[in-house]
Amino acid sequence: YLESKTGVMDYSMTPTDSCAVNDTIEKLIFLDYSCGCGEFLLAVMHYFKKFVAGYSLKKLATQLRGVDINPIAIMITVVRIVEYAEGARDSDFLREVAENFLVGNPLIHTEQQASGNSV
């Protein structure tokens, strides 16, 4: 995706601080429809820490989204993400990240929900 949008070849193989790549990344949202305790989303953060030089983990944390049927798993995910981004003492940051996570089952679907009509 990044190669097609930015022209940067083999981006994931070497660290780089390409402005074009970072500008493209800022527009992305990373979503896990069954996030559990956040392993996939934390792997995204780990990848960024290793390969995306200069990209703020706090910024990345606000780009993560998750859904899970278990509310405790959602709470654990949010805390893990905030701690990984080193924002554990910032309650505003915690709230900002938490707003991007929903308790629900994405496999349950009704036509009313799909069309945006209230239930």
mmCIF file with all atom_site columns, C-alpha atoms in Angstrom:
data_model
loop_
_atom_site.group_PDB
_atom_site.id
_atom_site.type_symbol
_atom_site.label_atom_id
_atom_site.label_alt_id
_atom_site.label_comp_id
_atom_site.label_asym_id
_atom_site.label_entity_id
_atom_site.label_seq_id
_atom_site.pdbx_PDB_ins_code
_atom_site.Cartn_x
_atom_site.Cartn_y
_atom_site.Cartn_z
_atom_site.occupancy
_atom_site.B_iso_or_equiv
_atom_site.pdbx_formal_charge
_atom_site.auth_seq_id
_atom_site.auth_comp_id
_atom_site.auth_asym_id
_atom_site.auth_atom_id
_atom_site.pdbx_PDB_model_num
ATOM 1   C CA . TYR A 1 1   ? 0.000   0.000   0.000  1.00 0.00 ? 1   TYR A CA 1
ATOM 2   C CA . LEU A 1 2   ? 2.697   2.453   0.994  1.00 0.00 ? 2   LEU A CA 1
ATOM 3   C CA . GLU A 1 3   ? 4.747   1.656   -2.086 1.00 0.00 ? 3   GLU A CA 1
ATOM 4   C CA . SER A 1 4   ? 1.781   2.316   -4.385 1.00 0.00 ? 4   SER A CA 1
ATOM 5   C CA . LYS A 1 5   ? 0.884   5.577   -2.598 1.00 0.00 ? 5   LYS A CA 1
ATOM 6   C CA . THR A 1 6   ? 4.395   6.966   -2.071 1.00 0.00 ? 6   THR A CA 1
ATOM 7   C CA . GLY A 1 7   ? 6.782   5.212   -4.450 1.00 0.00 ? 7   GLY A CA 1
ATOM 8   C CA . VAL A 1 8   ? 9.014   4.146   -1.544 1.00 0.00 ? 8   VAL A CA 1
ATOM 9   C CA . MET A 1 9   ? 10.238  0.614   -2.292 1.00 0.00 ? 9   MET A CA 1
ATOM 10  C CA . ASP A 1 10  ? 10.620  -2.085  0.396  1.00 0.00 ? 10  ASP A CA 1
ATOM 11  C CA . TYR A 1 11  ? 9.516   0.280   3.123  1.00 0.00 ? 11  TYR A CA 1
ATOM 12  C CA . SER A 1 12  ? 8.988   -2.472  5.667  1.00 0.00 ? 12  SER A CA 1
ATOM 13  C CA . MET A 1 13  ? 12.524  -3.793  5.232  1.00 0.00 ? 13  MET A CA 1
ATOM 14  C CA . THR A 1 14  ? 14.479  -0.725  6.336  1.00 0.00 ? 14  THR A CA 1
ATOM 15  C CA . PRO A 1 15  ? 13.829  2.149   8.724  1.00 0.00 ? 15  PRO A CA 1
ATOM 16  C CA . THR A 1 16  ? 13.223  5.461   6.997  1.00 0.00 ? 16  THR A CA 1
ATOM 17  C CA . ASP A 1 17  ? 11.927  8.909   7.871  1.00 0.00 ? 17  ASP A CA 1
ATOM 18  C CA . SER A 1 18  ? 10.319  9.613   4.524  1.00 0.00 ? 18  SER A CA 1
ATOM 19  C CA . CYS A 1 19  ? 7.932   12.575  4.784  1.00 0.00 ? 19  CYS A CA 1
ATOM 20  C CA . ALA A 1 20  ? 5.794   11.145  1.996  1.00 0.00 ? 20  ALA A CA 1
ATOM 21  C CA . VAL A 1 21  ? 5.364   7.886   3.882  1.00 0.00 ? 21  VAL A CA 1
ATOM 22  C CA . ASN A 1 22  ? 4.572   9.608   7.180  1.00 0.00 ? 22  ASN A CA 1
ATOM 23  C CA . ASP A 1 23  ? 2.035   11.896  5.486  1.00 0.00 ? 23  ASP A CA 1
ATOM 24  C CA . THR A 1 24  ? 0.316   8.855   3.988  1.00 0.00 ? 24  THR A CA 1
ATOM 25  C CA . ILE A 1 25  ? 0.386   6.973   7.294  1.00 0.00 ? 25  ILE A CA 1
ATOM 26  C CA . GLU A 1 26  ? -1.272  9.896   9.102  1.00 0.00 ? 26  GLU A CA 1
ATOM 27  C CA . LYS A 1 27  ? -4.390  9.310   6.986  1.00 0.00 ? 27  LYS A CA 1
ATOM 28  C CA . LEU A 1 28  ? -4.670  5.604   7.853  1.00 0.00 ? 28  LEU A CA 1
ATOM 29  C CA . ILE A 1 29  ? -6.904  3.940   10.420 1.00 0.00 ? 29  ILE A CA 1
ATOM 30  C CA . PHE A 1 30  ? -6.003  0.488   11.734 1.00 0.00 ? 30  PHE A CA 1
ATOM 31  C CA . LEU A 1 31  ? -9.081  -1.540  12.703 1.00 0.00 ? 31  LEU A CA 1
ATOM 32  C CA . ASP A 1 32  ? -9.428  -4.897  14.401 1.00 0.00 ? 32  ASP A CA 1
ATOM 33  C CA . TYR A 1 33  ? -13.037 -6.155  14.358 1.00 0.00 ? 33  TYR A CA 1
ATOM 34  C CA . SER A 1 34  ? -12.276 -8.712  17.048 1.00 0.00 ? 34  SER A CA 1
ATOM 35  C CA . CYS A 1 35  ? -9.524  -7.063  19.049 1.00 0.00 ? 35  CYS A CA 1
ATOM 36  C CA . GLY A 1 36  ? -9.611  -9.181  22.193 1.00 0.00 ? 36  GLY A CA 1
ATOM 37  C CA . CYS A 1 37  ? -6.816  -7.854  24.404 1.00 0.00 ? 37  CYS A CA 1
ATOM 38  C CA . GLY A 1 38  ? -5.184  -5.976  21.547 1.00 0.00 ? 38  GLY A CA 1
ATOM 39  C CA . GLU A 1 39  ? -2.415  -8.250  20.274 1.00 0.00 ? 39  GLU A CA 1
ATOM 40  C CA . PHE A 1 40  ? -2.810  -7.248  16.611 1.00 0.00 ? 40  PHE A CA 1
ATOM 41  C CA . LEU A 1 41  ? -3.020  -3.532  17.406 1.00 0.00 ? 41  LEU A CA 1
ATOM 42  C CA . LEU A 1 42  ? 0.028   -3.761  19.685 1.00 0.00 ? 42  LEU A CA 1
ATOM 43  C CA . ALA A 1 43  ? 1.877   -5.543  16.876 1.00 0.00 ? 43  ALA A CA 1
ATOM 44  C CA . VAL A 1 44  ? 1.066   -2.549  14.647 1.00 0.00 ? 44  VAL A CA 1
ATOM 45  C CA . MET A 1 45  ? 2.552   -0.253  17.292 1.00 0.00 ? 45  MET A CA 1
ATOM 46  C CA . HIS A 1 46  ? 5.642   -2.441  17.633 1.00 0.00 ? 46  HIS A CA 1
ATOM 47  C CA . TYR A 1 47  ? 6.113   -2.416  13.848 1.00 0.00 ? 47  TYR A CA 1
ATOM 48  C CA . PHE A 1 48  ? 5.908   1.382   13.796 1.00 0.00 ? 48  PHE A CA 1
ATOM 49  C CA . LYS A 1 49  ? 8.362   1.712   16.670 1.00 0.00 ? 49  LYS A CA 1
ATOM 50  C CA . LYS A 1 50  ? 10.837  -0.484  14.799 1.00 0.00 ? 50  LYS A CA 1
ATOM 51  C CA . PHE A 1 51  ? 10.398  0.654   11.182 1.00 0.00 ? 51  PHE A CA 1
ATOM 52  C CA . VAL A 1 52  ? 8.782   4.095   11.050 1.00 0.00 ? 52  VAL A CA 1
ATOM 53  C CA . ALA A 1 53  ? 11.406  6.503   12.309 1.00 0.00 ? 53  ALA A CA 1
ATOM 54  C CA . GLY A 1 54  ? 10.045  9.648   13.886 1.00 0.00 ? 54  GLY A CA 1
ATOM 55  C CA . TYR A 1 55  ? 6.378   8.643   13.850 1.00 0.00 ? 55  TYR A CA 1
ATOM 56  C CA . SER A 1 56  ? 4.735   9.406   17.185 1.00 0.00 ? 56  SER A CA 1
ATOM 57  C CA . LEU A 1 57  ? 3.347   6.376   18.987 1.00 0.00 ? 57  LEU A CA 1
ATOM 58  C CA . LYS A 1 58  ? 0.809   8.677   20.626 1.00 0.00 ? 58  LYS A CA 1
ATOM 59  C CA . LYS A 1 59  ? -0.386  9.787   17.182 1.00 0.00 ? 59  LYS A CA 1
ATOM 60  C CA . LEU A 1 60  ? -0.533  6.155   16.071 1.00 0.00 ? 60  LEU A CA 1
ATOM 61  C CA . ALA A 1 61  ? -2.519  5.177   19.178 1.00 0.00 ? 61  ALA A CA 1
ATOM 62  C CA . THR A 1 62  ? -5.247  7.621   18.125 1.00 0.00 ? 62  THR A CA 1
ATOM 63  C CA . GLN A 1 63  ? -5.411  5.905   14.724 1.00 0.00 ? 63  GLN A CA 1
ATOM 64  C CA . LEU A 1 64  ? -6.203  2.489   16.185 1.00 0.00 ? 64  LEU A CA 1
ATOM 65  C CA . ARG A 1 65  ? -9.763  1.178   16.340 1.00 0.00 ? 65  ARG A CA 1
ATOM 66  C CA . GLY A 1 66  ? -11.184 -1.956  17.868 1.00 0.00 ? 66  GLY A CA 1
ATOM 67  C CA . VAL A 1 67  ? -14.408 -3.832  18.485 1.00 0.00 ? 67  VAL A CA 1
ATOM 68  C CA . ASP A 1 68  ? -14.938 -6.754  20.813 1.00 0.00 ? 68  ASP A CA 1
ATOM 69  C CA . ILE A 1 69  ? -17.875 -8.414  22.509 1.00 0.00 ? 69  ILE A CA 1
ATOM 70  C CA . ASN A 1 70  ? -16.023 -8.472  25.842 1.00 0.00 ? 70  ASN A CA 1
ATOM 71  C CA . PRO A 1 71  ? -15.937 -5.076  27.604 1.00 0.00 ? 71  PRO A CA 1
ATOM 72  C CA . ILE A 1 72  ? -13.091 -6.152  29.877 1.00 0.00 ? 72  ILE A CA 1
ATOM 73  C CA . ALA A 1 73  ? -10.992 -7.082  26.848 1.00 0.00 ? 73  ALA A CA 1
ATOM 74  C CA . ILE A 1 74  ? -11.666 -3.610  25.416 1.00 0.00 ? 74  ILE A CA 1
ATOM 75  C CA . MET A 1 75  ? -10.490 -1.984  28.665 1.00 0.00 ? 75  MET A CA 1
ATOM 76  C CA . ILE A 1 76  ? -7.343  -4.111  28.686 1.00 0.00 ? 76  ILE A CA 1
ATOM 77  C CA . THR A 1 77  ? -6.633  -3.209  25.054 1.00 0.00 ? 77  THR A CA 1
ATOM 78  C CA . VAL A 1 78  ? -6.980  0.512   25.686 1.00 0.00 ? 78  VAL A CA 1
ATOM 79  C CA . VAL A 1 79  ? -4.703  0.411   28.726 1.00 0.00 ? 79  VAL A CA 1
ATOM 80  C CA . ARG A 1 80  ? -2.071  -1.621  26.873 1.00 0.00 ? 80  ARG A CA 1
ATOM 81  C CA . ILE A 1 81  ? -2.086  0.773   23.918 1.00 0.00 ? 81  ILE A CA 1
ATOM 82  C CA . VAL A 1 82  ? -1.841  3.844   26.129 1.00 0.00 ? 82  VAL A CA 1
ATOM 83  C CA . GLU A 1 83  ? 0.995   2.309   28.141 1.00 0.00 ? 83  GLU A CA 1
ATOM 84  C CA . TYR A 1 84  ? 2.879   1.310   24.981 1.00 0.00 ? 84  TYR A CA 1
ATOM 85  C CA . ALA A 1 85  ? 2.555   4.876   23.713 1.00 0.00 ? 85  ALA A CA 1
ATOM 86  C CA . GLU A 1 86  ? 3.914   6.072   27.070 1.00 0.00 ? 86  GLU A CA 1
ATOM 87  C CA . GLY A 1 87  ? 0.794   8.093   27.812 1.00 0.00 ? 87  GLY A CA 1
ATOM 88  C CA . ALA A 1 88  ? -0.287  6.291   30.974 1.00 0.00 ? 88  ALA A CA 1
ATOM 89  C CA . ARG A 1 89  ? -0.299  9.461   33.094 1.00 0.00 ? 89  ARG A CA 1
ATOM 90  C CA . ASP A 1 90  ? -2.306  11.502  30.597 1.00 0.00 ? 90  ASP A CA 1
ATOM 91  C CA . SER A 1 91  ? -6.032  11.057  31.314 1.00 0.00 ? 91  SER A CA 1
ATOM 92  C CA . ASP A 1 92  ? -7.070  13.109  28.256 1.00 0.00 ? 92  ASP A CA 1
ATOM 93  C CA . PHE A 1 93  ? -4.995  10.829  26.027 1.00 0.00 ? 93  PHE A CA 1
ATOM 94  C CA . LEU A 1 94  ? -6.539  7.771   27.689 1.00 0.00 ? 94  LEU A CA 1
ATOM 95  C CA . ARG A 1 95  ? -10.039 9.089   26.950 1.00 0.00 ? 95  ARG A CA 1
ATOM 96  C CA . GLU A 1 96  ? -9.097  9.937   23.344 1.00 0.00 ? 96  GLU A CA 1
ATOM 97  C CA . VAL A 1 97  ? -7.872  6.391   22.713 1.00 0.00 ? 97  VAL A CA 1
ATOM 98  C CA . ALA A 1 98  ? -10.825 4.804   24.564 1.00 0.00 ? 98  ALA A CA 1
ATOM 99  C CA . GLU A 1 99  ? -13.336 6.643   22.339 1.00 0.00 ? 99  GLU A CA 1
ATOM 100 C CA . ASN A 1 100 ? -12.066 4.598   19.373 1.00 0.00 ? 100 ASN A CA 1
ATOM 101 C CA . PHE A 1 101 ? -13.056 1.243   20.864 1.00 0.00 ? 101 PHE A CA 1
ATOM 102 C CA . LEU A 1 102 ? -16.535 -0.258  20.914 1.00 0.00 ? 102 LEU A CA 1
ATOM 103 C CA . VAL A 1 103 ? -18.147 -3.124  22.759 1.00 0.00 ? 103 VAL A CA 1
ATOM 104 C CA . GLY A 1 104 ? -20.139 -5.061  20.218 1.00 0.00 ? 104 GLY A CA 1
ATOM 105 C CA . ASN A 1 105 ? -20.336 -8.003  17.887 1.00 0.00 ? 105 ASN A CA 1
ATOM 106 C CA . PRO A 1 106 ? -19.562 -7.078  14.280 1.00 0.00 ? 106 PRO A CA 1
ATOM 107 C CA . LEU A 1 107 ? -21.014 -10.403 13.120 1.00 0.00 ? 107 LEU A CA 1
ATOM 108 C CA . ILE A 1 108 ? -24.515 -9.357  14.173 1.00 0.00 ? 108 ILE A CA 1
ATOM 109 C CA . HIS A 1 109 ? -25.982 -7.170  11.491 1.00 0.00 ? 109 HIS A CA 1
ATOM 110 C CA . THR A 1 110 ? -29.418 -5.804  10.711 1.00 0.00 ? 110 THR A CA 1
ATOM 111 C CA . GLU A 1 111 ? -30.651 -3.796  7.748  1.00 0.00 ? 111 GLU A CA 1
ATOM 112 C CA . GLN A 1 112 ? -31.567 -0.918  10.046 1.00 0.00 ? 112 GLN A CA 1
ATOM 113 C CA . GLN A 1 113 ? -28.010 -0.712  11.321 1.00 0.00 ? 113 GLN A CA 1
ATOM 114 C CA . ALA A 1 114 ? -26.582 -0.931  7.821  1.00 0.00 ? 114 ALA A CA 1
ATOM 115 C CA . SER A 1 115 ? -28.740 1.909   6.517  1.00 0.00 ? 115 SER A CA 1
ATOM 116 C CA . GLY A 1 116 ? -28.011 4.138   9.510  1.00 0.00 ? 116 GLY A CA 1
ATOM 117 C CA . ASN A 1 117 ? -31.622 4.143   10.756 1.00 0.00 ? 117 ASN A CA 1
ATOM 118 C CA . SER A 1 118 ? -32.085 4.176   14.489 1.00 0.00 ? 118 SER A CA 1
ATOM 119 C CA . VAL A 1 119 ? -33.131 0.921   16.090 1.00 0.00 ? 119 VAL A CA 1
#
